[in-house]
Amino acid sequence: MDFLNRFIAQNTGILWYPSLLLGILIILVIVLTVWGRLFFRRDYNKNSPQVKPFNSGNLEEIDYNIASSNLFWGFRKALESYYAVMISSHSGDLNDYLKWLAISIAICFLLIAGGLL
Amino acid sequence: MTEHLPVLIIAVPLLAAFVLPIVRILGVIPRDIFVFSVFIAVNVMLMSLIPDICIYNKTLHYVLGAASPSTLTPEGLAFPIRIVLKIDGFSLLMAVFSAIVGLVGFLYSHKFVPEDGRKNYYVILLLLMLVGMIGLEFTNDLFNFFVFLEILSISCAALVAFRTNQKHPPYAGYKYLLVSSLATSFFLLGVGLCYAQYGSFNMDYINRMLNHSLLDRVALVFMIIPLAMKAGAVPMHMWVADTYSEAPAPVTAMLVTASQASLYGVFRLSFTLFGNSTANISINYHTLGWIIIILGVLSMFIGVTMALVQHDVKRLMAFHSVSQTGYMLLGVGVGIAVYAGHDGGAAFHQYGKLAMTGGIFHIINNSMYKGLLFLTAGVMVRRFGTANLDRMIGMAHRDVFTTIAFIVGALAIAGIPPFSGFASKLIIFESVYHFNPFLSVIAMFVSVLTLASFLKVFYGAFLGPERKDLLVDNNPLPHGMTAGMGIMCLFILIMGIAPEAVIKYLIDPAIAGLVKIL
Amino acid sequence: MTDFFLYVTVVLLVFFGLSAVLFKRNLIKIVIALNILEAGVNLFFIVLAYRPEGTAPIFTLAPELEKLRMVLPTPQALILTNIVIGFATTALMLVFAVFIYRNNGTLDIRNLKGVEDHD
Amino acid sequence: MKLASFLSLVLITGFLFVAINKLHPVGAPLGNPDVLKDRSSAATDIINVNTMDDYYLRNSQTETGSNNVVSSIVFDYRGFDTLGEATVLFLVVTSISMLLSLLYKREDVDDYEFRKPNEFPGDVSRIISYGSYLLYPLIITFGVYLVIHGHLSPGGGFQGGAVMASGTALLLVSALITRHVHRTRRIFSFFESLGLTIFISMGFAGIGTTFLYNFLANGSSTLFGRAIPFGPNPGFLNSGGVLPVLSFAIGVEVFFGLSIILVTLFHVARHRKDME
Amino acid sequence: MISSVLFIILSAVIILTAMLSLYFRDLLASIVSYAVMSLVLTVVYFHLDAPDVAIAEAGIGAALTISIFVLTIKLTRRREE
């Protein structure tokens, strides 16, 4: 029982061999694709209007791709105050970068050498 | 010849770099063959050291210039007088993976860097960056550590500013060099204080003579915090994003290993120089451990939240390397915090040693999959001419290999089972949970955000229709780039499939080297 | 007590060097400040090695052996290396400053954002 | 936020000063205080050996055969640092010639016609250019003296090379060599890597015992092998063992390396001035 | 006793020139005052019985660093905006 497994076996109680898991994963994927190929939506054919996205009314070809940068716009808007601080501190101003080194060294002096802790 | 190996690993690439200005007169092909054979020689020499260091747990000492390579101290003296190279499990582990990333970097940049007059200098700087990394990890002498840290910093700064005709790279090079020379000046101040107290530069001798006065703690802080800055720990991490996003892709892949070399410096100093668990320590090890843990947790959270909102694909990946450094700091920080606990090391044996295993295993994984991701980012920028994610679309249609490589890298960094990220993150989560459940919860949340941001990159650059108008260059990838990415994928898969073998043969000797087992 | 004032000089040089790096706006001025910081560290090593009644560590034409006292040689050997490293870093940073001025037209930190952190 | 950084600056210097004062009583001997309790004399008397520096002072003459203890440390005891140091200089020279090679393009150098020194309109007066004719040989001889006598008198590879490089700076300022400045770069870089290969091959030559081993010193019958007695002596030229060869190699490398930096920067500056 | 008086004067000169070097807005003037500081530092190294370091500081620290600074100012701008 090598190191990691002994550890996992004690706590989670399942035997965990990565190579075994990988084998099971591959078999599952093969079974799923074969099954899907045969039995899923038989009436699908590639070059029919089924492929086109349903543009709910406007018929001419539009570029419907959402720009990737606002994929998590909700997360961004939710933490607006946090990001305002963060973006301003990463503004490329060298003095702001290096003052953090001075501040960290001073804090560590107080903690370790000053005997606060 | 084998007992001369430690110095040959550093001297051979050094000789190659010195001779290169003369060799280049022969032409481009002989030069490339010469440098490629040097990279292969360094890798082979390092791999040949693995059996007797990792399996038989020996530590190699090599004294430079003495009558015989292993006479550490001349007769009748308590202190070494020459420079000693000491190779134990931890330094060999870091050096092996630095050499691998160096080889991949050279392969990738074979066709990636245009063959104008500057390619000779580029190759010299690549060799000297490798020398700086390996030298940093082999010396047992503080001033020699400073000199190799300086070699590493200057070669990285020059390579970051390689594309001087564009707008930002020179300023990124300036930032990198300013940060590095400020850090090395503080480090030298710490070395001066240590020398003034103990009269020697050898880490083992100073560790034996340490009496933990106020002076040693000032020297400790002067040495560890600047190295944490160069490794990219949070409050001082902002230069990482600006520098990694301006450097050419193979250089960024090696920059990740360069900042991991200074992370090696942090752990080497906090264990070998200032750490002796037996004596009644006045340096409160718990404080040092907690400082590193807080740095780690902040790095994790701020790194990934900043990465989520980036438009530039290289800046996004640079912020991820900051958050991955946070994992390593967290893992080993927990190890330090319980290293010299008053309960006689019971806590250390129960989960502290495991946290350190996870931390160090994560260093190795990070150098692999982070390098791979930066190489794929290089292909993206080369295809679309810009790094902005909004102007990239549908790359999967053309570069199937890059897509597979990106998927392997993204799943590995997020910690999905078949790949190597999973094993080390699982160990970190489990052991940190014993130490303090809240830290483990943060680590898992950050891991989820990592997967989210790489989903964003995959959706932005690879999926979507094939648009010819956005494309800048469409010819097939040169073989050097695919070979580089292939090697990285291979290592990620191997370490993902058999993590126990990697832990037993590579990580445990590293822990044994660092921690004097109680 | 002779070199107490030199230790004060070392501390002041480090203080001025560091404060100029954090507060000055011009890139070349920051390089000068970094040199001043390096000069402070070099002076620290040499004052460390100083012994009031010692002579220079060179045996050619030195006073006879019994009365011979010498200053510590190792810090001097290291400072030789550190001076050349300081010069090398300065030369490279100045060449970067030349290219920054060439590409961006300014050397002031405020106008050199260097990053379009569009979010 | 300015107050926070200023406050932390004061804290750093305060702790540094406290640490320096706790260092050891100013002027007292070095090393672990309780090891050296009985040391009466402040300076290291060269007889008994307690710390690394005592060992160097006591044994450097017998082991490395050089009178200048600092040079024996730089080139023999800690020779690996000097190798790293020479790499740093080589690194900076390569990166500067890499970065500046964009501004140094071949075609705009050839069509850039050179003017004879005395034609420069108000650039350099006749006194300076001819004065530098006299001064340049003196500088070069002083530099060569420093390099050759590195192991006897204060000096060595770095200082000698730097003095000779300031000679090149003098030539550049007095516009004497602008006629051939762009041809010199290739020759200088050849000699620089030649000096470096000499240095590292001397290191490899000692690989029989260990890397950078001083196999020529003390008693070996070769050129620099004369053994010198301990204690003050008038200094013999052929005594340093490997030291003079390494000092020569470093002198060559530093001189040509620094000249490349000066020549490249000067050429770019001169080229730009003529464009305006 | 003269050496301690000498050190006080030299330290004062070093600190003064360092502050002046950082105070001047004209870069050429700040470089000249940095050169003066470097030369006074050479004198201090000489009196601290470190002749090797004195020559190195004079040769590299004063002569070559200043020439590189002057060449850079020639390529960029003289006044600090």
PDB file of C-alpha atoms in Angstrom, chain D residues 154-259:
ATOM      1  CA  PRO D 154      46.360  46.100  -4.266  1.00  0.00           C
ATOM      2  CA  GLY D 155      44.619  45.507  -7.592  1.00  0.00           C
ATOM      3  CA  GLY D 156      43.613  42.547  -9.707  1.00  0.00           C
ATOM      4  CA  GLY D 157      41.575  41.657 -12.744  1.00  0.00           C
ATOM      5  CA  PHE D 158      38.531  43.813 -12.036  1.00  0.00           C
ATOM      6  CA  GLN D 159      40.331  47.023 -11.078  1.00  0.00           C
ATOM      7  CA  GLY D 160      42.876  46.758 -13.928  1.00  0.00           C
ATOM      8  CA  GLY D 161      40.152  46.081 -16.485  1.00  0.00           C
ATOM      9  CA  ALA D 162      38.053  48.967 -15.186  1.00  0.00           C
ATOM     10  CA  VAL D 163      40.989  51.392 -15.395  1.00  0.00           C
ATOM     11  CA  MET D 164      41.715  50.326 -18.958  1.00  0.00           C
ATOM     12  CA  ALA D 165      38.010  50.695 -19.801  1.00  0.00           C
ATOM     13  CA  SER D 166      38.094  54.249 -18.496  1.00  0.00           C
ATOM     14  CA  GLY D 167      40.915  54.687 -21.032  1.00  0.00           C
ATOM     15  CA  THR D 168      38.450  53.669 -23.749  1.00  0.00           C
ATOM     16  CA  ALA D 169      35.949  56.137 -22.323  1.00  0.00           C
ATOM     17  CA  LEU D 170      38.602  58.843 -22.626  1.00  0.00           C
ATOM     18  CA  LEU D 171      39.172  57.922 -26.298  1.00  0.00           C
ATOM     19  CA  LEU D 172      35.424  58.007 -26.985  1.00  0.00           C
ATOM     20  CA  VAL D 173      34.974  61.402 -25.334  1.00  0.00           C
ATOM     21  CA  SER D 174      37.907  62.877 -27.217  1.00  0.00           C
ATOM     22  CA  ALA D 175      36.325  61.521 -30.474  1.00  0.00           C
ATOM     23  CA  LEU D 176      39.548  59.846 -31.523  1.00  0.00           C
ATOM     24  CA  ILE D 177      38.301  56.414 -32.477  1.00  0.00           C
ATOM     25  CA  THR D 178      34.878  57.352 -33.929  1.00  0.00           C
ATOM     26  CA  ARG D 179      36.293  56.498 -37.330  1.00  0.00           C
ATOM     27  CA  HIS D 180      36.503  52.762 -36.516  1.00  0.00           C
ATOM     28  CA  VAL D 181      34.021  52.516 -33.651  1.00  0.00           C
ATOM     29  CA  HIS D 182      31.524  50.221 -35.340  1.00  0.00           C
ATOM     30  CA  ARG D 183      34.220  47.777 -36.482  1.00  0.00           C
ATOM     31  CA  THR D 184      35.654  47.401 -32.989  1.00  0.00           C
ATOM     32  CA  ARG D 185      32.567  45.766 -31.506  1.00  0.00           C
ATOM     33  CA  ARG D 186      33.101  42.373 -33.173  1.00  0.00           C
ATOM     34  CA  ILE D 187      36.786  42.213 -32.162  1.00  0.00           C
ATOM     35  CA  PHE D 188      36.012  43.249 -28.584  1.00  0.00           C
ATOM     36  CA  SER D 189      33.337  40.536 -28.190  1.00  0.00           C
ATOM     37  CA  PHE D 190      35.766  37.912 -29.503  1.00  0.00           C
ATOM     38  CA  PHE D 191      38.441  38.889 -26.973  1.00  0.00           C
ATOM     39  CA  GLU D 192      35.887  39.066 -24.186  1.00  0.00           C
ATOM     40  CA  SER D 193      34.700  35.487 -24.692  1.00  0.00           C
ATOM     41  CA  LEU D 194      38.361  34.476 -25.143  1.00  0.00           C
ATOM     42  CA  GLY D 195      39.191  35.866 -21.664  1.00  0.00           C
ATOM     43  CA  LEU D 196      36.204  34.054 -20.197  1.00  0.00           C
ATOM     44  CA  THR D 197      37.091  30.741 -21.801  1.00  0.00           C
ATOM     45  CA  ILE D 198      40.641  31.081 -20.389  1.00  0.00           C
ATOM     46  CA  PHE D 199      39.160  31.614 -16.917  1.00  0.00           C
ATOM     47  CA  ILE D 200      36.782  28.651 -17.032  1.00  0.00           C
ATOM     48  CA  SER D 201      39.308  26.366 -18.726  1.00  0.00           C
ATOM     49  CA  MET D 202      41.751  27.116 -15.873  1.00  0.00           C
ATOM     50  CA  GLY D 203      38.902  25.950 -13.634  1.00  0.00           C
ATOM     51  CA  PHE D 204      38.435  22.797 -15.711  1.00  0.00           C
ATOM     52  CA  ALA D 205      42.211  22.235 -15.785  1.00  0.00           C
ATOM     53  CA  GLY D 206      42.072  21.709 -12.020  1.00  0.00           C
ATOM     54  CA  ILE D 207      39.235  19.163 -12.398  1.00  0.00           C
ATOM     55  CA  GLY D 208      41.741  16.363 -11.569  1.00  0.00           C
ATOM     56  CA  THR D 209      41.413  17.232  -7.878  1.00  0.00           C
ATOM     57  CA  THR D 210      38.498  19.709  -7.793  1.00  0.00           C
ATOM     58  CA  PHE D 211      37.124  22.462 -10.013  1.00  0.00           C
ATOM     59  CA  LEU D 212      39.143  25.734  -9.726  1.00  0.00           C
ATOM     60  CA  TYR D 213      41.937  23.952  -7.806  1.00  0.00           C
ATOM     61  CA  ASN D 214      45.152  26.002  -7.605  1.00  0.00           C
ATOM     62  CA  PHE D 215      47.451  23.418  -9.201  1.00  0.00           C
ATOM     63  CA  LEU D 216      50.224  25.877 -10.099  1.00  0.00           C
ATOM     64  CA  ALA D 217      50.842  27.274  -6.646  1.00  0.00           C
ATOM     65  CA  ASN D 218      53.687  26.683  -4.219  1.00  0.00           C
ATOM     66  CA  GLY D 219      56.474  24.616  -5.463  1.00  0.00           C
ATOM     67  CA  SER D 220      55.177  23.403  -8.810  1.00  0.00           C
ATOM     68  CA  SER D 221      58.007  24.043 -11.224  1.00  0.00           C
ATOM     69  CA  THR D 222      55.900  25.962 -13.739  1.00  0.00           C
ATOM     70  CA  LEU D 223      55.886  29.699 -14.460  1.00  0.00           C
ATOM     71  CA  PHE D 224      54.082  30.975 -11.372  1.00  0.00           C
ATOM     72  CA  GLY D 225      55.064  28.231  -8.986  1.00  0.00           C
ATOM     73  CA  ARG D 226      57.542  29.863  -6.599  1.00  0.00           C
ATOM     74  CA  ALA D 227      56.768  29.088  -2.936  1.00  0.00           C
ATOM     75  CA  ILE D 228      56.903  32.147  -0.679  1.00  0.00           C
ATOM     76  CA  PRO D 229      57.553  32.114   3.078  1.00  0.00           C
ATOM     77  CA  PHE D 230      54.895  33.249   5.546  1.00  0.00           C
ATOM     78  CA  GLY D 231      55.144  36.854   6.763  1.00  0.00           C
ATOM     79  CA  PRO D 232      56.009  40.131   5.081  1.00  0.00           C
ATOM     80  CA  ASN D 233      58.300  39.784   2.043  1.00  0.00           C
ATOM     81  CA  PRO D 234      59.181  42.073  -0.850  1.00  0.00           C
ATOM     82  CA  GLY D 235      56.842  40.150  -3.195  1.00  0.00           C
ATOM     83  CA  PHE D 236      57.989  37.918  -6.098  1.00  0.00           C
ATOM     84  CA  LEU D 237      56.279  38.191  -9.474  1.00  0.00           C
ATOM     85  CA  ASN D 238      56.198  34.494 -10.315  1.00  0.00           C
ATOM     86  CA  SER D 239      54.622  33.374  -7.050  1.00  0.00           C
ATOM     87  CA  GLY D 240      50.849  33.504  -7.444  1.00  0.00           C
ATOM     88  CA  GLY D 241      50.105  30.038  -8.894  1.00  0.00           C
ATOM     89  CA  VAL D 242      46.818  30.212 -10.832  1.00  0.00           C
ATOM     90  CA  LEU D 243      46.144  33.753  -9.589  1.00  0.00           C
ATOM     91  CA  PRO D 244      48.054  35.810 -12.225  1.00  0.00           C
ATOM     92  CA  VAL D 245      46.526  33.772 -15.071  1.00  0.00           C
ATOM     93  CA  LEU D 246      42.996  34.203 -13.685  1.00  0.00           C
ATOM     94  CA  SER D 247      43.662  37.868 -13.018  1.00  0.00           C
ATOM     95  CA  PHE D 248      44.840  38.307 -16.606  1.00  0.00           C
ATOM     96  CA  ALA D 249      41.761  36.501 -17.927  1.00  0.00           C
ATOM     97  CA  ILE D 250      39.409  38.635 -15.815  1.00  0.00           C
ATOM     98  CA  GLY D 251      41.321  41.783 -16.813  1.00  0.00           C
ATOM     99  CA  VAL D 252      40.891  40.969 -20.519  1.00  0.00           C
ATOM    100  CA  GLU D 253      37.203  40.138 -20.053  1.00  0.00           C
ATOM    101  CA  VAL D 254      36.367  43.233 -17.975  1.00  0.00           C
ATOM    102  CA  PHE D 255      38.284  45.579 -20.276  1.00  0.00           C
ATOM    103  CA  PHE D 256      36.720  44.355 -23.521  1.00  0.00           C
ATOM    104  CA  GLY D 257      33.284  43.867 -21.941  1.00  0.00           C
ATOM    105  CA  LEU D 258      33.085  47.390 -20.555  1.00  0.00           C
ATOM    106  CA  SER D 259      34.506  48.784 -23.807  1.00  0.00           C
TER     107      SER D 259
END
